[in-house]
Tab-separated table of C-alpha atoms in Angstrom:
chain	number	residue	atom	x	y	z
Z	1	MET	CA	-6.292	-15.420	11.658
Z	2	ALA	CA	-3.982	-12.807	10.413
Z	3	GLU	CA	-6.760	-10.227	10.072
Z	4	ASN	CA	-7.544	-10.448	13.750
Z	5	GLU	CA	-4.075	-9.240	14.755
Z	6	THR	CA	-3.558	-5.508	15.590
Z	7	ILE	CA	-1.890	-3.373	12.935
Z	8	SER	CA	0.848	-2.754	15.437
Z	9	LYS	CA	1.512	-6.535	15.884
Z	10	PHE	CA	1.229	-7.271	12.200
Z	11	LEU	CA	3.875	-4.720	11.447
Z	12	ASP	CA	6.161	-6.128	14.252
Z	13	GLY	CA	5.769	-9.416	12.443
Z	14	LEU	CA	6.606	-8.052	9.137
Z	15	ALA	CA	9.568	-6.389	10.358
Z	16	SER	CA	10.844	-9.433	12.265
Z	17	SER	CA	13.222	-12.054	11.003
Z	18	ALA	CA	10.318	-14.540	11.061
Z	19	PRO	CA	9.659	-15.468	7.402
Z	20	THR	CA	5.923	-14.822	7.668
Z	21	PRO	CA	4.120	-12.408	7.339
Z	22	GLY	CA	6.015	-11.047	4.361
Z	23	GLY	CA	5.533	-9.122	1.208
Z	24	GLY	CA	2.545	-11.389	0.091
Z	25	GLY	CA	0.738	-10.295	3.243
Z	26	ALA	CA	1.567	-6.618	2.736
Z	27	ALA	CA	0.262	-7.083	-0.904
Z	28	ALA	CA	-3.102	-8.376	0.334
Z	29	ILE	CA	-3.519	-5.639	2.884
Z	30	SER	CA	-2.603	-2.888	0.205
Z	31	GLY	CA	-5.462	-4.521	-1.999
Z	32	ALA	CA	-7.804	-4.793	0.929
Z	33	MET	CA	-7.347	-1.064	1.761
Z	34	GLY	CA	-7.902	-0.225	-1.870
Z	35	ALA	CA	-11.191	-2.082	-1.760
Z	36	ALA	CA	-12.217	-0.631	1.531
Z	37	LEU	CA	-11.641	2.921	0.123
Z	38	VAL	CA	-13.840	2.167	-2.895
Z	39	SER	CA	-16.404	1.089	-0.386
Z	40	MET	CA	-15.996	4.395	1.651
Z	41	VAL	CA	-16.353	6.557	-1.453
Z	42	CYS	CA	-19.613	4.545	-2.393
Z	43	ASN	CA	-20.876	4.749	1.124
Z	44	LEU	CA	-20.397	8.701	1.237
Z	45	THR	CA	-22.051	8.965	-2.251
Z	46	ILE	CA	-25.044	6.825	-2.050
Z	47	GLY	CA	-28.054	8.558	-0.541
Z	48	LYS	CA	-26.871	12.079	-1.310
Z	49	LYS	CA	-29.209	13.985	-3.475
Z	50	LYS	CA	-26.647	15.513	-5.611
Z	51	TYR	CA	-25.515	12.016	-6.660
Z	52	VAL	CA	-28.844	10.329	-7.208
Z	53	GLU	CA	-28.086	9.657	-10.853
Z	54	VAL	CA	-25.161	7.403	-10.032
Z	55	GLU	CA	-26.574	5.765	-6.954
Z	56	ALA	CA	-27.786	2.552	-8.535
Z	57	GLU	CA	-24.277	2.044	-10.131
Z	58	LEU	CA	-22.397	2.715	-6.982
Z	59	LYS	CA	-24.495	0.348	-5.062
Z	60	GLU	CA	-23.461	-2.197	-7.423
Z	61	VAL	CA	-19.774	-1.115	-7.088
Z	62	LEU	CA	-20.196	-1.167	-3.250
Z	63	ALA	CA	-21.407	-4.898	-3.351
Z	64	LYS	CA	-18.482	-5.788	-5.583
Z	65	SER	CA	-15.849	-4.010	-3.409
Z	66	GLU	CA	-16.961	-5.408	-0.287
Z	67	ALA	CA	-16.745	-8.954	-1.838
Z	68	LEU	CA	-13.273	-8.146	-2.958
Z	69	ARG	CA	-12.378	-6.790	0.447
Z	70	ALA	CA	-13.298	-10.015	2.036
Z	71	THR	CA	-11.368	-12.050	-0.553
Z	72	LEU	CA	-8.252	-9.801	-0.038
Z	73	THR	CA	-8.523	-9.950	3.765
Z	74	GLY	CA	-8.387	-13.851	3.597
Z	75	MET	CA	-5.440	-13.712	1.325
Z	76	ILE	CA	-3.278	-12.426	4.175
Z	77	ALA	CA	-3.602	-15.808	5.712
Z	78	ASP	CA	-3.337	-17.718	2.303
Z	79	ASP	CA	-0.068	-16.254	1.731
Z	80	VAL	CA	1.541	-17.514	5.158
Z	81	GLU	CA	-0.182	-21.012	4.341
Z	82	ALA	CA	1.339	-20.985	0.871
Z	83	PHE	CA	4.900	-20.018	2.037
Z	84	ASP	CA	4.819	-22.213	5.036
Z	85	ALA	CA	3.984	-25.166	2.745
Z	86	VAL	CA	6.978	-24.414	0.568
Z	87	MET	CA	9.320	-24.238	3.530
Z	88	ALA	CA	7.958	-27.443	4.917
Z	89	ALA	CA	8.452	-29.167	1.541
Z	90	TYR	CA	12.140	-28.075	1.419
Z	91	GLY	CA	12.541	-29.541	4.990
Z	92	LEU	CA	11.557	-33.029	4.061
Z	93	PRO	CA	14.083	-35.882	4.183
Z	94	LYS	CA	16.352	-36.562	1.154
Z	95	ASN	CA	18.320	-39.529	2.200
Z	96	THR	CA	17.137	-42.135	-0.350
Z	97	ASP	CA	16.174	-41.786	-4.021
Z	98	ALA	CA	12.582	-42.350	-3.056
Z	99	GLU	CA	12.617	-39.585	-0.484
Z	100	LYS	CA	14.339	-37.253	-2.896
Z	101	ALA	CA	11.754	-37.940	-5.569
Z	102	ALA	CA	8.718	-37.455	-3.029
Z	103	ARG	CA	10.440	-34.225	-1.752
Z	104	SER	CA	10.958	-32.829	-5.180
Z	105	GLU	CA	7.349	-33.578	-6.159
Z	106	THR	CA	6.035	-31.928	-2.832
Z	107	ILE	CA	8.233	-28.832	-3.418
Z	108	GLN	CA	6.983	-28.408	-7.025
Z	109	ALA	CA	3.213	-28.884	-5.900
Z	110	ALA	CA	3.805	-26.318	-3.114
Z	111	LEU	CA	5.486	-23.853	-5.464
Z	112	LYS	CA	2.517	-24.250	-7.899
Z	113	THR	CA	0.264	-23.212	-5.130
Z	114	ALA	CA	2.568	-20.393	-4.029
Z	115	THR	CA	2.491	-19.073	-7.621
Z	116	ASP	CA	-1.221	-19.166	-7.901
Z	117	VAL	CA	-2.005	-17.548	-4.522
Z	118	PRO	CA	-0.188	-14.297	-5.428
Z	119	LEU	CA	-1.543	-14.507	-8.969
Z	120	ALA	CA	-5.122	-14.593	-7.417
Z	121	CYS	CA	-4.263	-11.543	-5.319
Z	122	CYS	CA	-3.075	-9.905	-8.628
Z	123	ARG	CA	-6.409	-10.560	-10.309
Z	124	VAL	CA	-8.483	-9.271	-7.387
Z	125	CYS	CA	-6.389	-6.065	-7.157
Z	126	ARG	CA	-6.974	-5.569	-10.859
Z	127	GLU	CA	-10.665	-5.692	-10.221
Z	128	VAL	CA	-10.320	-3.140	-7.439
Z	129	ILE	CA	-8.569	-0.919	-9.947
Z	130	ASP	CA	-11.685	-1.015	-12.229
Z	131	LEU	CA	-14.042	-0.144	-9.298
Z	132	ALA	CA	-11.700	2.596	-8.059
Z	133	ALA	CA	-11.857	4.022	-11.669
Z	134	ILE	CA	-15.535	4.311	-11.526
Z	135	THR	CA	-15.639	5.878	-8.023
Z	136	ALA	CA	-13.131	8.490	-9.246
Z	137	ASP	CA	-15.367	9.316	-12.051
Z	138	LYS	CA	-18.676	9.436	-10.237
Z	139	GLY	CA	-18.065	9.416	-6.552
Z	140	ASN	CA	-18.697	12.278	-4.198
Z	141	LEU	CA	-16.113	15.026	-4.881
Z	142	ASN	CA	-15.655	15.655	-1.139
Z	143	VAL	CA	-13.911	12.245	-0.716
Z	144	ILE	CA	-12.570	11.951	-4.232
Z	145	SER	CA	-8.957	11.857	-2.896
Z	146	ASP	CA	-10.018	8.529	-1.291
Z	147	ALA	CA	-10.755	7.037	-4.782
Z	148	GLY	CA	-7.213	8.053	-5.646
Z	149	VAL	CA	-5.658	6.374	-2.586
Z	150	ALA	CA	-7.872	3.215	-3.426
Z	151	VAL	CA	-6.251	2.955	-6.880
Z	152	LEU	CA	-2.780	3.588	-5.653
Z	153	SER	CA	-3.179	0.978	-2.897
Z	154	ALA	CA	-4.655	-1.663	-5.275
Z	155	TYR	CA	-1.991	-0.943	-7.726
Z	156	ALA	CA	0.849	-1.376	-5.157
Z	157	GLY	CA	-0.861	-4.541	-3.982
Z	158	LEU	CA	-0.987	-5.961	-7.692
Z	159	ARG	CA	2.802	-5.105	-8.317
Z	160	SER	CA	3.718	-6.470	-4.761
Z	161	ALA	CA	1.926	-9.790	-5.377
Z	162	ALA	CA	3.435	-9.931	-8.920
Z	163	LEU	CA	7.067	-10.111	-7.322
Z	164	ASN	CA	5.789	-13.222	-5.379
Z	165	VAL	CA	4.511	-14.785	-8.549
Z	166	TYR	CA	7.985	-14.347	-10.157
Z	167	VAL	CA	9.792	-15.691	-7.226
Z	168	ASN	CA	7.859	-18.785	-7.016
Z	169	ALA	CA	7.370	-19.391	-10.882
Z	170	LYS	CA	11.075	-19.301	-11.303
Z	171	GLY	CA	11.449	-22.518	-9.254
Z	172	LEU	CA	8.910	-24.387	-11.186
Z	173	ASP	CA	9.949	-27.387	-13.519
Z	174	ASP	CA	6.641	-27.342	-15.315
Z	175	ARG	CA	7.470	-24.390	-17.624
Z	176	GLY	CA	4.150	-24.693	-19.421
Z	177	PHE	CA	2.268	-23.921	-16.162
Z	178	ALA	CA	4.823	-21.115	-15.191
Z	179	ASP	CA	4.694	-19.382	-18.634
Z	180	GLU	CA	0.945	-19.464	-18.726
Z	181	ARG	CA	0.894	-17.583	-15.281
Z	182	LEU	CA	3.551	-15.208	-16.286
Z	183	LYS	CA	1.768	-14.367	-19.594
Z	184	GLU	CA	-1.483	-13.691	-17.599
Z	185	LEU	CA	0.549	-11.495	-15.152
Z	186	GLU	CA	2.147	-9.382	-17.677
Z	187	GLY	CA	-1.352	-8.644	-19.214
Z	188	LEU	CA	-2.595	-7.593	-15.746
Z	189	LEU	CA	0.257	-5.373	-14.917
Z	190	ALA	CA	0.178	-3.633	-18.269
Z	191	GLU	CA	-3.445	-2.781	-18.101
Z	192	ALA	CA	-3.322	-1.806	-14.426
Z	193	GLY	CA	-0.285	0.520	-14.923
Z	194	ALA	CA	-1.977	2.486	-17.595
Z	195	LEU	CA	-5.346	2.629	-15.487
Z	196	ASN	CA	-3.519	3.682	-12.415
Z	197	GLU	CA	-1.955	6.686	-13.976
Z	198	LYS	CA	-5.137	7.660	-15.633
Z	199	VAL	CA	-7.177	7.443	-12.507
Z	200	TYR	CA	-4.471	9.305	-10.353
Z	201	GLU	CA	-4.492	12.250	-12.846
Z	202	VAL	CA	-8.373	12.299	-12.854
Z	203	VAL	CA	-8.374	12.650	-9.163
Z	204	ARG	CA	-5.319	14.962	-9.130
Z	205	ALA	CA	-7.177	17.223	-11.371
Z	206	LYS	CA	-10.212	17.191	-9.211
Z	207	VAL	CA	-8.362	18.004	-5.983
Z	208	ASN	CA	-6.175	20.708	-7.484
G	1	MET	CA	-4.686	4.321	19.268
G	2	ALA	CA	-5.351	3.407	15.781
G	3	GLU	CA	-2.513	1.002	15.602
G	4	ASN	CA	-3.973	-1.098	18.328
G	5	GLU	CA	-7.054	-1.922	16.305
G	6	THR	CA	-7.114	-5.187	14.512
G	7	ILE	CA	-6.558	-5.104	10.733
G	8	SER	CA	-10.054	-6.349	10.155
G	9	LYS	CA	-11.650	-3.577	12.132
G	10	PHE	CA	-9.355	-0.874	10.689
G	11	LEU	CA	-10.536	-2.024	7.275
G	12	ASP	CA	-14.149	-1.931	8.403
G	13	GLY	CA	-13.647	1.561	9.515
G	14	LEU	CA	-11.967	2.605	6.270
G	15	ALA	CA	-14.842	1.097	4.219
G	16	SER	CA	-17.573	2.750	6.402
G	17	SER	CA	-19.301	6.144	5.819
G	18	ALA	CA	-17.424	7.372	8.882
G	19	PRO	CA	-15.110	10.149	7.608
G	20	THR	CA	-12.173	8.659	9.428
G	21	PRO	CA	-10.089	6.643	9.054
G	22	GLY	CA	-9.585	7.440	5.459
G	23	GLY	CA	-6.943	7.659	2.647
G	24	GLY	CA	-4.478	9.443	4.991
G	25	GLY	CA	-4.589	6.471	7.376
G	26	ALA	CA	-4.155	4.123	4.472
G	27	ALA	CA	-1.071	6.110	3.340
G	28	ALA	CA	0.614	6.038	6.849
G	29	ILE	CA	0.027	2.131	6.899
G	30	SER	CA	1.529	1.732	3.316
G	31	GLY	CA	4.527	3.778	4.489
G	32	ALA	CA	4.772	1.712	7.713
G	33	MET	CA	4.536	-1.705	5.835
G	34	GLY	CA	7.333	-0.288	3.532
G	35	ALA	CA	9.595	0.376	6.544
G	36	ALA	CA	8.705	-2.835	8.231
G	37	LEU	CA	9.752	-4.736	5.019
G	38	VAL	CA	13.006	-2.899	4.976
G	39	SER	CA	13.588	-4.045	8.455
G	40	MET	CA	12.736	-7.772	7.505
G	41	VAL	CA	15.207	-7.920	4.766
G	42	CYS	CA	17.884	-6.238	7.049
G	43	ASN	CA	16.999	-8.806	9.909
G	44	LEU	CA	17.295	-11.750	7.375
G	45	THR	CA	20.680	-10.475	6.063
G	46	ILE	CA	22.528	-9.467	9.275
G	47	GLY	CA	24.316	-12.319	10.761
G	48	LYS	CA	24.606	-14.460	7.635
G	49	LYS	CA	28.160	-15.162	6.541
G	50	LYS	CA	27.577	-14.619	2.813
G	51	TYR	CA	26.536	-10.942	3.624
G	52	VAL	CA	29.185	-10.027	6.212
G	53	GLU	CA	30.504	-7.130	4.026
G	54	VAL	CA	27.228	-5.281	4.168
G	55	GLU	CA	26.282	-6.086	7.832
G	56	ALA	CA	27.494	-2.790	9.228
G	57	GLU	CA	25.579	-0.876	6.591
G	58	LEU	CA	22.386	-2.949	7.046
G	59	LYS	CA	22.537	-2.479	10.693
G	60	GLU	CA	22.418	1.320	10.158
G	61	VAL	CA	19.568	0.850	7.757
G	62	LEU	CA	17.718	-1.286	10.260
G	63	ALA	CA	17.924	1.349	12.998
G	64	LYS	CA	16.668	3.952	10.508
G	65	SER	CA	13.776	1.820	9.208
G	66	GLU	CA	12.494	0.955	12.619
G	67	ALA	CA	12.563	4.727	13.766
G	68	LEU	CA	10.754	5.622	10.385
G	69	ARG	CA	8.268	2.737	11.096
G	70	ALA	CA	7.341	4.128	14.538
G	71	THR	CA	6.869	7.531	12.962
G	72	LEU	CA	4.644	6.217	10.238
G	73	THR	CA	2.668	4.019	12.752
G	74	GLY	CA	1.902	7.160	14.831
G	75	MET	CA	0.768	8.970	11.660
G	76	ILE	CA	-2.271	6.767	11.435
G	77	ALA	CA	-3.663	8.643	14.474
G	78	ASP	CA	-2.204	11.960	13.365
G	79	ASP	CA	-4.215	11.930	10.267
G	80	VAL	CA	-7.406	11.269	12.061
G	81	GLU	CA	-6.716	14.147	14.438
G	82	ALA	CA	-5.942	16.583	11.725
G	83	PHE	CA	-9.022	15.721	9.741
G	84	ASP	CA	-11.251	15.827	12.917
G	85	ALA	CA	-9.814	19.468	13.678
G	86	VAL	CA	-10.836	20.595	10.134
G	87	MET	CA	-14.266	19.080	10.501
G	88	ALA	CA	-14.580	20.720	14.062
G	89	ALA	CA	-13.765	24.163	12.664
G	90	TYR	CA	-16.131	24.060	9.997
G	91	GLY	CA	-18.723	23.279	12.604
G	92	LEU	CA	-18.192	26.567	14.569
G	93	PRO	CA	-20.840	29.092	14.836
G	94	LYS	CA	-21.075	31.821	12.254
G	95	ASN	CA	-23.869	34.064	13.407
G	96	THR	CA	-21.984	37.239	13.958
G	97	ASP	CA	-19.173	38.877	12.217
G	98	ALA	CA	-16.827	38.073	15.166
G	99	GLU	CA	-17.922	34.387	15.127
G	100	LYS	CA	-17.360	34.339	11.302
G	101	ALA	CA	-13.810	35.801	11.635
G	102	ALA	CA	-12.858	33.457	14.469
G	103	ARG	CA	-14.293	30.348	12.505
G	104	SER	CA	-12.388	31.288	9.353
G	105	GLU	CA	-9.116	31.802	11.339
G	106	THR	CA	-9.692	28.367	13.048
G	107	ILE	CA	-10.468	26.751	9.716
G	108	GLN	CA	-7.299	28.048	8.174
G	109	ALA	CA	-5.196	26.999	11.011
G	110	ALA	CA	-6.595	23.392	10.885
G	111	LEU	CA	-5.990	23.253	7.092
G	112	LYS	CA	-2.393	24.277	7.573
G	113	THR	CA	-1.935	21.295	10.120
G	114	ALA	CA	-3.890	18.979	7.672
G	115	THR	CA	-1.581	20.042	4.832
G	116	ASP	CA	1.636	19.571	6.999
G	117	VAL	CA	0.584	16.200	8.447
G	118	PRO	CA	0.440	14.400	5.146
G	119	LEU	CA	3.320	16.318	3.883
G	120	ALA	CA	5.308	14.907	6.768
G	121	CYS	CA	4.122	11.363	5.828
G	122	CYS	CA	5.384	12.045	2.316
G	123	ARG	CA	8.840	13.084	3.604
G	124	VAL	CA	9.147	9.937	5.766
G	125	CYS	CA	7.932	7.782	2.898
G	126	ARG	CA	10.657	9.225	0.793
G	127	GLU	CA	13.080	8.195	3.283
G	128	VAL	CA	11.723	4.638	3.290
G	129	ILE	CA	12.345	4.499	-0.420
G	130	ASP	CA	15.975	5.370	0.012
G	131	LEU	CA	16.459	2.453	2.574
G	132	ALA	CA	14.529	0.084	0.378
G	133	ALA	CA	16.889	0.810	-2.569
G	134	ILE	CA	19.778	-0.084	-0.304
G	135	THR	CA	18.257	-3.245	0.790
G	136	ALA	CA	17.275	-4.100	-2.906
G	137	ASP	CA	21.029	-3.661	-3.789
G	138	LYS	CA	22.530	-5.416	-0.890
G	139	GLY	CA	20.043	-7.581	1.017
G	140	ASN	CA	19.684	-11.270	1.184
G	141	LEU	CA	18.735	-12.516	-2.318
G	142	ASN	CA	16.290	-14.941	-0.544
G	143	VAL	CA	14.070	-12.238	0.436
G	144	ILE	CA	14.807	-9.635	-2.057
G	145	SER	CA	11.233	-9.574	-3.261
G	146	ASP	CA	10.298	-8.081	0.157
G	147	ALA	CA	12.847	-5.152	-0.735
G	148	GLY	CA	10.589	-4.671	-3.775
G	149	VAL	CA	7.382	-4.690	-1.981
G	150	ALA	CA	8.906	-2.391	0.398
G	151	VAL	CA	9.686	0.359	-2.187
G	152	LEU	CA	6.135	-0.153	-3.874
G	153	SER	CA	4.464	0.218	-0.436
G	154	ALA	CA	6.385	3.403	0.496
G	155	TYR	CA	5.873	5.023	-2.870
G	156	ALA	CA	1.984	4.117	-2.789
G	157	GLY	CA	2.175	5.790	0.638
G	158	LEU	CA	3.884	8.811	-0.582
G	159	ARG	CA	1.525	9.426	-3.504
G	160	SER	CA	-1.527	8.736	-1.373
G	161	ALA	CA	-0.498	11.297	1.331
G	162	ALA	CA	0.285	13.677	-1.588
G	163	LEU	CA	-3.478	13.695	-2.543
G	164	ASN	CA	-4.322	14.719	0.996
G	165	VAL	CA	-1.757	17.561	0.781
G	166	TYR	CA	-3.341	18.865	-2.470
G	167	VAL	CA	-6.846	18.590	-1.025
G	168	ASN	CA	-6.003	20.700	2.193
G	169	ALA	CA	-3.669	23.090	0.421
G	170	LYS	CA	-6.321	23.964	-2.002
G	171	GLY	CA	-8.445	25.589	0.879
G	172	LEU	CA	-5.733	27.670	2.241
G	173	ASP	CA	-5.808	31.526	2.009
G	174	ASP	CA	-2.185	31.837	2.718
G	175	ARG	CA	-0.874	30.873	-0.859
G	176	GLY	CA	2.727	31.477	0.188
G	177	PHE	CA	2.359	28.736	2.803
G	178	ALA	CA	0.505	26.544	0.243
G	179	ASP	CA	2.958	26.978	-2.538
G	180	GLU	CA	5.875	26.358	-0.456
G	181	ARG	CA	4.402	22.927	0.479
G	182	LEU	CA	3.300	22.038	-3.073
G	183	LYS	CA	6.725	22.879	-4.390
G	184	GLU	CA	8.531	20.511	-1.814
G	185	LEU	CA	5.912	17.947	-2.615
G	186	GLU	CA	6.573	18.073	-6.510
G	187	GLY	CA	10.217	17.497	-5.735
G	188	LEU	CA	9.530	14.500	-3.457
G	189	LEU	CA	7.147	12.969	-5.904
G	190	ALA	CA	9.521	13.249	-8.854
G	191	GLU	CA	12.565	12.038	-7.102
G	192	ALA	CA	10.498	8.986	-5.480
G	193	GLY	CA	8.843	8.183	-8.928
G	194	ALA	CA	12.060	7.630	-10.669
G	195	LEU	CA	13.617	5.704	-7.765
G	196	ASN	CA	10.544	3.452	-7.339
G	197	GLU	CA	10.818	2.338	-10.973
G	198	LYS	CA	14.534	1.771	-10.739
G	199	VAL	CA	14.306	-0.323	-7.537
G	200	TYR	CA	11.477	-2.356	-8.890
G	201	GLU	CA	13.423	-3.238	-12.078
G	202	VAL	CA	16.634	-4.198	-9.828
G	203	VAL	CA	14.266	-6.523	-7.838
G	204	ARG	CA	12.438	-7.833	-10.752
G	205	ALA	CA	15.838	-8.758	-12.406
G	206	LYS	CA	16.925	-10.562	-9.431
G	207	VAL	CA	13.808	-12.623	-9.027
G	208	ASN	CA	13.362	-13.489	-12.728
């Protein structure tokens, strides 16, 4: 599994001419770092006398951020799988009309998955941003910059995954399917963009 | 070294209540992913007939992005070291006036390093953004989304490291030293913010 590679080896693979891992894997890691930093702020707030009033809420945030981190970590491999399936479909034979039709159908199915996989990453990054906003508001002031890095990482993950949604949705014949995904995506991006700047300013004010 | 940890173990450490790794390490990884994706786009453009006119330029970009990637990868450990030095300084004895003076001096020196380390990360991320802009303009269209993820990752790395500059500069008694760094940082952030949006729109137009 991709997450069991060293950071160094993952970066080597990212930089290489091998088609995977690529931007989709980087997006999932950005999101996972965001979720991990939400967890860190929670872990360094829970149990401190000064923050006893927010303890119950941050315990809930922590449970959610750890679940989202696991999901995002798994998405590093999902992205590779979805991309490889598209490449394999394009590699199918196209000598006869029957082969051409079967190839085209397989490509379209693979592109639908390759649209839905990064869209799922976008949705999860969006949830991480909400949790980062809570930790930026209520977390231990000594580690509040980490709440800021959490939101920046999750937002970069969302926008990065969005580019992969666009790329794959572009190739879809089923425009109803594509337009539905693109509409949801625009909503996620708009909400997240506004919230990212808001949380960054909250954190910046606290660290300045 | 931090880069020889698995992604999974790094994320566990990030999420834990251990003070390092933290947002500074995440910032360095974001920057390194940005540099790696610039390299990927170069590697998948160089040697293709269709892109022969930009080959010489992208070979230069690749040499630079690989050097920046190595620098940023090393910064994962630099951040831990700088943070640990600050913590160690705060832990020094303060029973006598001489001890208090020595402790204060050590803290200030450690905070200067802990300001300069993330600032160096900001500078390198800024350079990655310039390279990502070139690859977004001239790179292989089939992997142009990766140039977009490169710029988003590098920009998130820059803003994330900036938060650590603020945190540590805040504790400095030498305001001349601090203000010089903060002024440079504002310049880096302003340039990078404008360029990030410009490159993202270039890439989005190409993938839509």
